[in-house]
PDB file of C-alpha atoms in Angstrom:
ATOM      1  CA  UNK A   1     262.023  82.570  99.570  1.00  0.00           C
ATOM      2  CA  UNK A   2     259.500  79.871  98.743  1.00  0.00           C
ATOM      3  CA  UNK A   3     261.394  79.418  95.455  1.00  0.00           C
ATOM      4  CA  UNK A   4     264.989  80.291  96.363  1.00  0.00           C
ATOM      5  CA  UNK A   5     264.992  78.206  99.551  1.00  0.00           C
ATOM      6  CA  UNK A   6     262.800  75.324  98.413  1.00  0.00           C
ATOM      7  CA  UNK A   7     263.763  71.994  99.934  1.00  0.00           C
ATOM      8  CA  UNK A   8     265.125  69.875  97.040  1.00  0.00           C
ATOM      9  CA  UNK A   9     263.792  66.745  98.772  1.00  0.00           C
ATOM     10  CA  UNK A  10     260.282  68.126  99.372  1.00  0.00           C
ATOM     11  CA  UNK A  11     259.057  70.879  97.041  1.00  0.00           C
ATOM     12  CA  UNK A  12     256.230  71.758  99.455  1.00  0.00           C
ATOM     13  CA  UNK A  13     258.801  72.951 102.008  1.00  0.00           C
ATOM     14  CA  UNK A  14     261.589  75.469 102.497  1.00  0.00           C
ATOM     15  CA  UNK A  15     264.884  74.813 104.287  1.00  0.00           C
ATOM     16  CA  UNK A  16     265.340  77.053 107.304  1.00  0.00           C
ATOM     17  CA  UNK A  17     268.552  78.934 107.990  1.00  0.00           C
ATOM     18  CA  UNK A  18     270.185  78.304 111.380  1.00  0.00           C
ATOM     19  CA  UNK A  19     268.175  75.162 112.214  1.00  0.00           C
ATOM     20  CA  UNK A  20     268.336  73.263 108.907  1.00  0.00           C
ATOM     21  CA  UNK A  21     264.717  72.180 109.372  1.00  0.00           C
ATOM     22  CA  UNK A  22     262.469  71.554 106.360  1.00  0.00           C
ATOM     23  CA  UNK A  23     259.153  73.321 106.967  1.00  0.00           C
ATOM     24  CA  UNK A  24     255.979  73.751 104.947  1.00  0.00           C
ATOM     25  CA  UNK A  25     255.958  76.804 102.692  1.00  0.00           C
ATOM     26  CA  UNK A  26     252.457  77.571 103.992  1.00  0.00           C
ATOM     27  CA  UNK A  27     253.728  78.043 107.576  1.00  0.00           C
ATOM     28  CA  UNK A  28     255.036  81.542 106.837  1.00  0.00           C
ATOM     29  CA  UNK A  29     253.955  83.835 109.645  1.00  0.00           C
ATOM     30  CA  UNK A  30     254.687  84.978 113.155  1.00  0.00           C
ATOM     31  CA  UNK A  31     253.451  82.167 115.366  1.00  0.00           C
ATOM     32  CA  UNK A  32     255.412  79.434 117.125  1.00  0.00           C
ATOM     33  CA  UNK A  33     256.101  76.734 114.525  1.00  0.00           C
ATOM     34  CA  UNK A  34     256.088  79.229 111.653  1.00  0.00           C
ATOM     35  CA  UNK A  35     258.998  80.562 109.629  1.00  0.00           C
ATOM     36  CA  UNK A  36     259.624  84.170 108.743  1.00  0.00           C
ATOM     37  CA  UNK A  37     262.091  86.269 106.786  1.00  0.00           C
ATOM     38  CA  UNK A  38     265.511  86.617 108.401  1.00  0.00           C
ATOM     39  CA  UNK A  39     267.627  89.621 107.432  1.00  0.00           C
ATOM     40  CA  UNK A  40     271.062  88.087 107.927  1.00  0.00           C
ATOM     41  CA  UNK A  41     272.539  91.603 107.944  1.00  0.00           C
ATOM     42  CA  UNK A  42     270.289  92.901 110.709  1.00  0.00           C
ATOM     43  CA  UNK A  43     268.055  95.744 109.517  1.00  0.00           C
ATOM     44  CA  UNK A  44     269.009  97.867 112.517  1.00  0.00           C
ATOM     45  CA  UNK A  45     272.712  97.731 111.555  1.00  0.00           C
ATOM     46  CA  UNK A  46     272.425 100.622 109.130  1.00  0.00           C
ATOM     47  CA  UNK A  47     268.748 101.453 109.685  1.00  0.00           C
ATOM     48  CA  UNK A  48     267.587 100.224 106.261  1.00  0.00           C
ATOM     49  CA  UNK A  49     264.321  98.560 107.257  1.00  0.00           C
ATOM     50  CA  UNK A  50     262.480  96.579 104.584  1.00  0.00           C
ATOM     51  CA  UNK A  51     262.585  99.044 101.700  1.00  0.00           C
ATOM     52  CA  UNK A  52     264.157  98.554  98.284  1.00  0.00           C
ATOM     53  CA  UNK A  53     267.880  97.957  98.447  1.00  0.00           C
ATOM     54  CA  UNK A  54     269.450  96.188 101.400  1.00  0.00           C
ATOM     55  CA  UNK A  55     266.088  95.588 103.069  1.00  0.00           C
ATOM     56  CA  UNK A  56     264.841  93.479 100.159  1.00  0.00           C
ATOM     57  CA  UNK A  57     268.079  91.992  98.793  1.00  0.00           C
ATOM     58  CA  UNK A  58     267.502  88.251  98.409  1.00  0.00           C
ATOM     59  CA  UNK A  59     271.185  87.480  98.810  1.00  0.00           C
ATOM     60  CA  UNK A  60     270.856  87.959 102.577  1.00  0.00           C
ATOM     61  CA  UNK A  61     267.187  87.123 103.151  1.00  0.00           C
ATOM     62  CA  UNK A  62     266.491  83.569 104.282  1.00  0.00           C
ATOM     63  CA  UNK A  63     263.597  81.719 105.888  1.00  0.00           C
ATOM     64  CA  UNK A  64     264.185  80.991 109.581  1.00  0.00           C
ATOM     65  CA  UNK A  65     262.179  79.551 112.431  1.00  0.00           C
ATOM     66  CA  UNK A  66     260.309  82.412 114.127  1.00  0.00           C
ATOM     67  CA  UNK A  67     261.722  81.643 117.576  1.00  0.00           C
ATOM     68  CA  UNK A  68     265.285  81.064 116.385  1.00  0.00           C
ATOM     69  CA  UNK A  69     265.103  84.285 114.355  1.00  0.00           C
ATOM     70  CA  UNK A  70     263.892  86.113 117.459  1.00  0.00           C
ATOM     71  CA  UNK A  71     266.757  84.669 119.499  1.00  0.00           C
ATOM     72  CA  UNK A  72     269.265  85.878 116.908  1.00  0.00           C
ATOM     73  CA  UNK A  73     267.602  89.311 116.836  1.00  0.00           C
ATOM     74  CA  UNK A  74     270.167  91.841 115.660  1.00  0.00           C
ATOM     75  CA  UNK A  75     273.205  90.219 117.265  1.00  0.00           C
ATOM     76  CA  UNK A  76     276.547  90.225 115.489  1.00  0.00           C
ATOM     77  CA  UNK A  77     278.120  86.892 114.537  1.00  0.00           C
ATOM     78  CA  UNK A  78     280.857  85.248 116.630  1.00  0.00           C
ATOM     79  CA  UNK A  79     281.786  81.855 118.063  1.00  0.00           C
ATOM     80  CA  UNK A  80     280.630  80.631 121.457  1.00  0.00           C
ATOM     81  CA  UNK A  81     277.568  80.737 123.626  1.00  0.00           C
ATOM     82  CA  UNK A  82     274.887  78.297 124.679  1.00  0.00           C
ATOM     83  CA  UNK A  83     272.722  76.109 122.472  1.00  0.00           C
ATOM     84  CA  UNK A  84     269.695  77.808 120.892  1.00  0.00           C
ATOM     85  CA  UNK A  85     266.445  75.909 121.485  1.00  0.00           C
ATOM     86  CA  UNK A  86     265.505  74.186 118.200  1.00  0.00           C
ATOM     87  CA  UNK A  87     268.507  75.925 116.596  1.00  0.00           C
ATOM     88  CA  UNK A  88     270.077  72.811 115.091  1.00  0.00           C
ATOM     89  CA  UNK A  89     273.402  73.498 116.811  1.00  0.00           C
ATOM     90  CA  UNK A  90     273.345  77.302 116.673  1.00  0.00           C
ATOM     91  CA  UNK A  91     274.598  79.106 119.777  1.00  0.00           C
ATOM     92  CA  UNK A  92     273.969  82.474 121.392  1.00  0.00           C
ATOM     93  CA  UNK A  93     275.419  84.617 124.173  1.00  0.00           C
ATOM     94  CA  UNK A  94     274.736  88.152 125.368  1.00  0.00           C
ATOM     95  CA  UNK A  95     276.365  89.870 122.388  1.00  0.00           C
ATOM     96  CA  UNK A  96     276.620  87.384 119.533  1.00  0.00           C
ATOM     97  CA  UNK A  97     275.076  84.504 117.618  1.00  0.00           C
ATOM     98  CA  UNK A  98     276.725  81.552 115.836  1.00  0.00           C
ATOM     99  CA  UNK A  99     274.756  79.568 113.243  1.00  0.00           C
ATOM    100  CA  UNK A 100     275.033  75.789 113.124  1.00  0.00           C
ATOM    101  CA  UNK A 101     278.243  74.640 111.406  1.00  0.00           C
ATOM    102  CA  UNK A 102     276.487  73.842 108.101  1.00  0.00           C
ATOM    103  CA  UNK A 103     275.295  77.473 107.754  1.00  0.00           C
ATOM    104  CA  UNK A 104     278.364  79.367 108.937  1.00  0.00           C
ATOM    105  CA  UNK A 105     279.985  79.774 105.528  1.00  0.00           C
ATOM    106  CA  UNK A 106     276.640  80.738 104.001  1.00  0.00           C
ATOM    107  CA  UNK A 107     276.195  83.473 106.622  1.00  0.00           C
ATOM    108  CA  UNK A 108     279.756  84.728 106.129  1.00  0.00           C
ATOM    109  CA  UNK A 109     279.306  84.994 102.362  1.00  0.00           C
ATOM    110  CA  UNK A 110     275.940  86.770 102.766  1.00  0.00           C
ATOM    111  CA  UNK A 111     277.399  89.340 105.161  1.00  0.00           C
ATOM    112  CA  UNK A 112     280.443  89.979 102.974  1.00  0.00           C
ATOM    113  CA  UNK A 113     278.243  90.260  99.866  1.00  0.00           C
ATOM    114  CA  UNK A 114     276.244  92.986 101.621  1.00  0.00           C
ATOM    115  CA  UNK A 115     279.467  94.869 102.378  1.00  0.00           C
ATOM    116  CA  UNK A 116     280.584  94.964  98.739  1.00  0.00           C
ATOM    117  CA  UNK A 117     277.084  95.563  97.336  1.00  0.00           C
ATOM    118  CA  UNK A 118     276.110  98.444  99.642  1.00  0.00           C
ATOM    119  CA  UNK A 119     279.075 100.792  99.819  1.00  0.00           C
ATOM    120  CA  UNK A 120     277.219 104.044 100.498  1.00  0.00           C
ATOM    121  CA  UNK A 121     277.277 105.267  96.901  1.00  0.00           C
ATOM    122  CA  UNK A 122     273.630 104.462  96.172  1.00  0.00           C
ATOM    123  CA  UNK A 123     271.873 106.374  98.944  1.00  0.00           C
ATOM    124  CA  UNK A 124     272.006 103.485 101.404  1.00  0.00           C
ATOM    125  CA  UNK A 125     274.332 103.155 104.357  1.00  0.00           C
ATOM    126  CA  UNK A 126     277.911 102.023 103.726  1.00  0.00           C
ATOM    127  CA  UNK A 127     277.695  98.518 105.191  1.00  0.00           C
ATOM    128  CA  UNK A 128     281.030  97.248 106.491  1.00  0.00           C
ATOM    129  CA  UNK A 129     282.233  94.202 108.396  1.00  0.00           C
ATOM    130  CA  UNK A 130     284.418  94.852 111.424  1.00  0.00           C
ATOM    131  CA  UNK A 131     286.074  92.756 114.081  1.00  0.00           C
ATOM    132  CA  UNK A 132     283.745  93.736 116.916  1.00  0.00           C
ATOM    133  CA  UNK A 133     280.423  92.631 118.344  1.00  0.00           C
ATOM    134  CA  UNK A 134     277.880  94.971 119.886  1.00  0.00           C
ATOM    135  CA  UNK A 135     277.766  97.269 116.853  1.00  0.00           C
ATOM    136  CA  UNK A 136     274.315  98.606 117.754  1.00  0.00           C
ATOM    137  CA  UNK A 137     272.664 100.637 115.009  1.00  0.00           C
ATOM    138  CA  UNK A 138     275.931 101.449 113.236  1.00  0.00           C
ATOM    139  CA  UNK A 139     276.160 100.033 109.685  1.00  0.00           C
ATOM    140  CA  UNK A 140     278.724  97.466 110.824  1.00  0.00           C
ATOM    141  CA  UNK A 141     278.525  93.723 111.320  1.00  0.00           C
ATOM    142  CA  UNK A 142     281.030  91.559 113.113  1.00  0.00           C
ATOM    143  CA  UNK A 143     283.047  89.669 113.672  1.00  0.00           C
ATOM    144  CA  UNK A 144     285.115  89.784 110.488  1.00  0.00           C
ATOM    145  CA  UNK A 145     287.881  87.407 111.594  1.00  0.00           C
ATOM    146  CA  UNK A 146     285.251  84.802 112.505  1.00  0.00           C
ATOM    147  CA  UNK A 147     283.328  85.306 109.249  1.00  0.00           C
ATOM    148  CA  UNK A 148     286.537  84.752 107.286  1.00  0.00           C
ATOM    149  CA  UNK A 149     287.198  81.529 109.198  1.00  0.00           C
ATOM    150  CA  UNK A 150     283.623  80.345 108.616  1.00  0.00           C
ATOM    151  CA  UNK A 151     284.006  80.978 104.876  1.00  0.00           C
ATOM    152  CA  UNK A 152     287.072  78.708 104.878  1.00  0.00           C
ATOM    153  CA  UNK A 153     285.550  75.997 107.093  1.00  0.00           C
ATOM    154  CA  UNK A 154     282.197  75.739 105.287  1.00  0.00           C
ATOM    155  CA  UNK A 155     282.629  76.052 101.488  1.00  0.00           C
ATOM    156  CA  UNK A 156     279.649  76.760  99.209  1.00  0.00           C
ATOM    157  CA  UNK A 157     277.180  73.881  99.006  1.00  0.00           C
ATOM    158  CA  UNK A 158     275.136  72.774  96.005  1.00  0.00           C
ATOM    159  CA  UNK A 159     272.075  74.318  97.712  1.00  0.00           C
ATOM    160  CA  UNK A 160     273.846  77.673  98.091  1.00  0.00           C
ATOM    161  CA  UNK A 161     275.030  77.599  94.468  1.00  0.00           C
ATOM    162  CA  UNK A 162     271.533  76.745  93.185  1.00  0.00           C
ATOM    163  CA  UNK A 163     270.066  79.555  95.298  1.00  0.00           C
ATOM    164  CA  UNK A 164     272.604  82.038  93.897  1.00  0.00           C
ATOM    165  CA  UNK A 165     271.692  80.979  90.348  1.00  0.00           C
ATOM    166  CA  UNK A 166     267.939  81.324  91.000  1.00  0.00           C
ATOM    167  CA  UNK A 167     268.411  84.861  92.342  1.00  0.00           C
ATOM    168  CA  UNK A 168     270.465  85.716  89.262  1.00  0.00           C
ATOM    169  CA  UNK A 169     268.164  84.072  86.701  1.00  0.00           C
ATOM    170  CA  UNK A 170     264.749  85.022  88.042  1.00  0.00           C
ATOM    171  CA  UNK A 171     264.875  87.899  90.520  1.00  0.00           C
ATOM    172  CA  UNK A 172     267.748  90.337  90.986  1.00  0.00           C
ATOM    173  CA  UNK A 173     269.941  89.393  88.032  1.00  0.00           C
ATOM    174  CA  UNK A 174     273.069  89.713  90.155  1.00  0.00           C
ATOM    175  CA  UNK A 175     275.189  87.166  91.984  1.00  0.00           C
ATOM    176  CA  UNK A 176     276.882  86.788  95.313  1.00  0.00           C
ATOM    177  CA  UNK A 177     280.480  86.680  94.058  1.00  0.00           C
ATOM    178  CA  UNK A 178     281.697  84.947  97.230  1.00  0.00           C
ATOM    179  CA  UNK A 179     279.612  81.871  96.409  1.00  0.00           C
ATOM    180  CA  UNK A 180     281.225  81.702  92.959  1.00  0.00           C
ATOM    181  CA  UNK A 181     284.679  82.624  94.298  1.00  0.00           C
ATOM    182  CA  UNK A 182     285.013  82.075  98.071  1.00  0.00           C
ATOM    183  CA  UNK A 183     288.755  82.737  97.713  1.00  0.00           C
ATOM    184  CA  UNK A 184     287.950  86.403  97.049  1.00  0.00           C
ATOM    185  CA  UNK A 185     287.120  86.832 100.744  1.00  0.00           C
ATOM    186  CA  UNK A 186     290.795  86.481 101.657  1.00  0.00           C
ATOM    187  CA  UNK A 187     291.847  88.597  98.667  1.00  0.00           C
ATOM    188  CA  UNK A 188     289.646  91.501  99.835  1.00  0.00           C
ATOM    189  CA  UNK A 189     289.886  91.209 103.613  1.00  0.00           C
TER     190      UNK A 189
END
């Protein structure tokens, strides 16, 4: 994440998902003011933990502020809620989380990538988007109608495209096809 999410304006920092804050790469940890690894597809939604496969797939792992990440927890994604402290415009309610507007398309494309990449045929859970929130430990993530709208409203940015290329070139040697072709979201769902 120190490479894939490096701040292009300050190479000593990473850009944090949800808040948009640029924070020192060295502040990776668990304390207030630190950043840690966010599993955009919550680990508990399919019980995959942090092992090889979905638990370590860079296409959905992003640095996030420790407190904002904790607030998101394992909530599904949907519109609405109250402002998240230091969340850069992200909102939360009792059963869902909405990233700030600049990250909504990114989150949608990460979630939908996970659904096509992990289809149950490789020993991992069959991850699927659905149109509900409150999915618990089931391998589902919602809310699909909202994710589709976010994909339309927030097209891939240069940062997202560069990140996708770095993951392909240096690490996993695969791509998130929805960054290259956001129109495929509507074609599939």
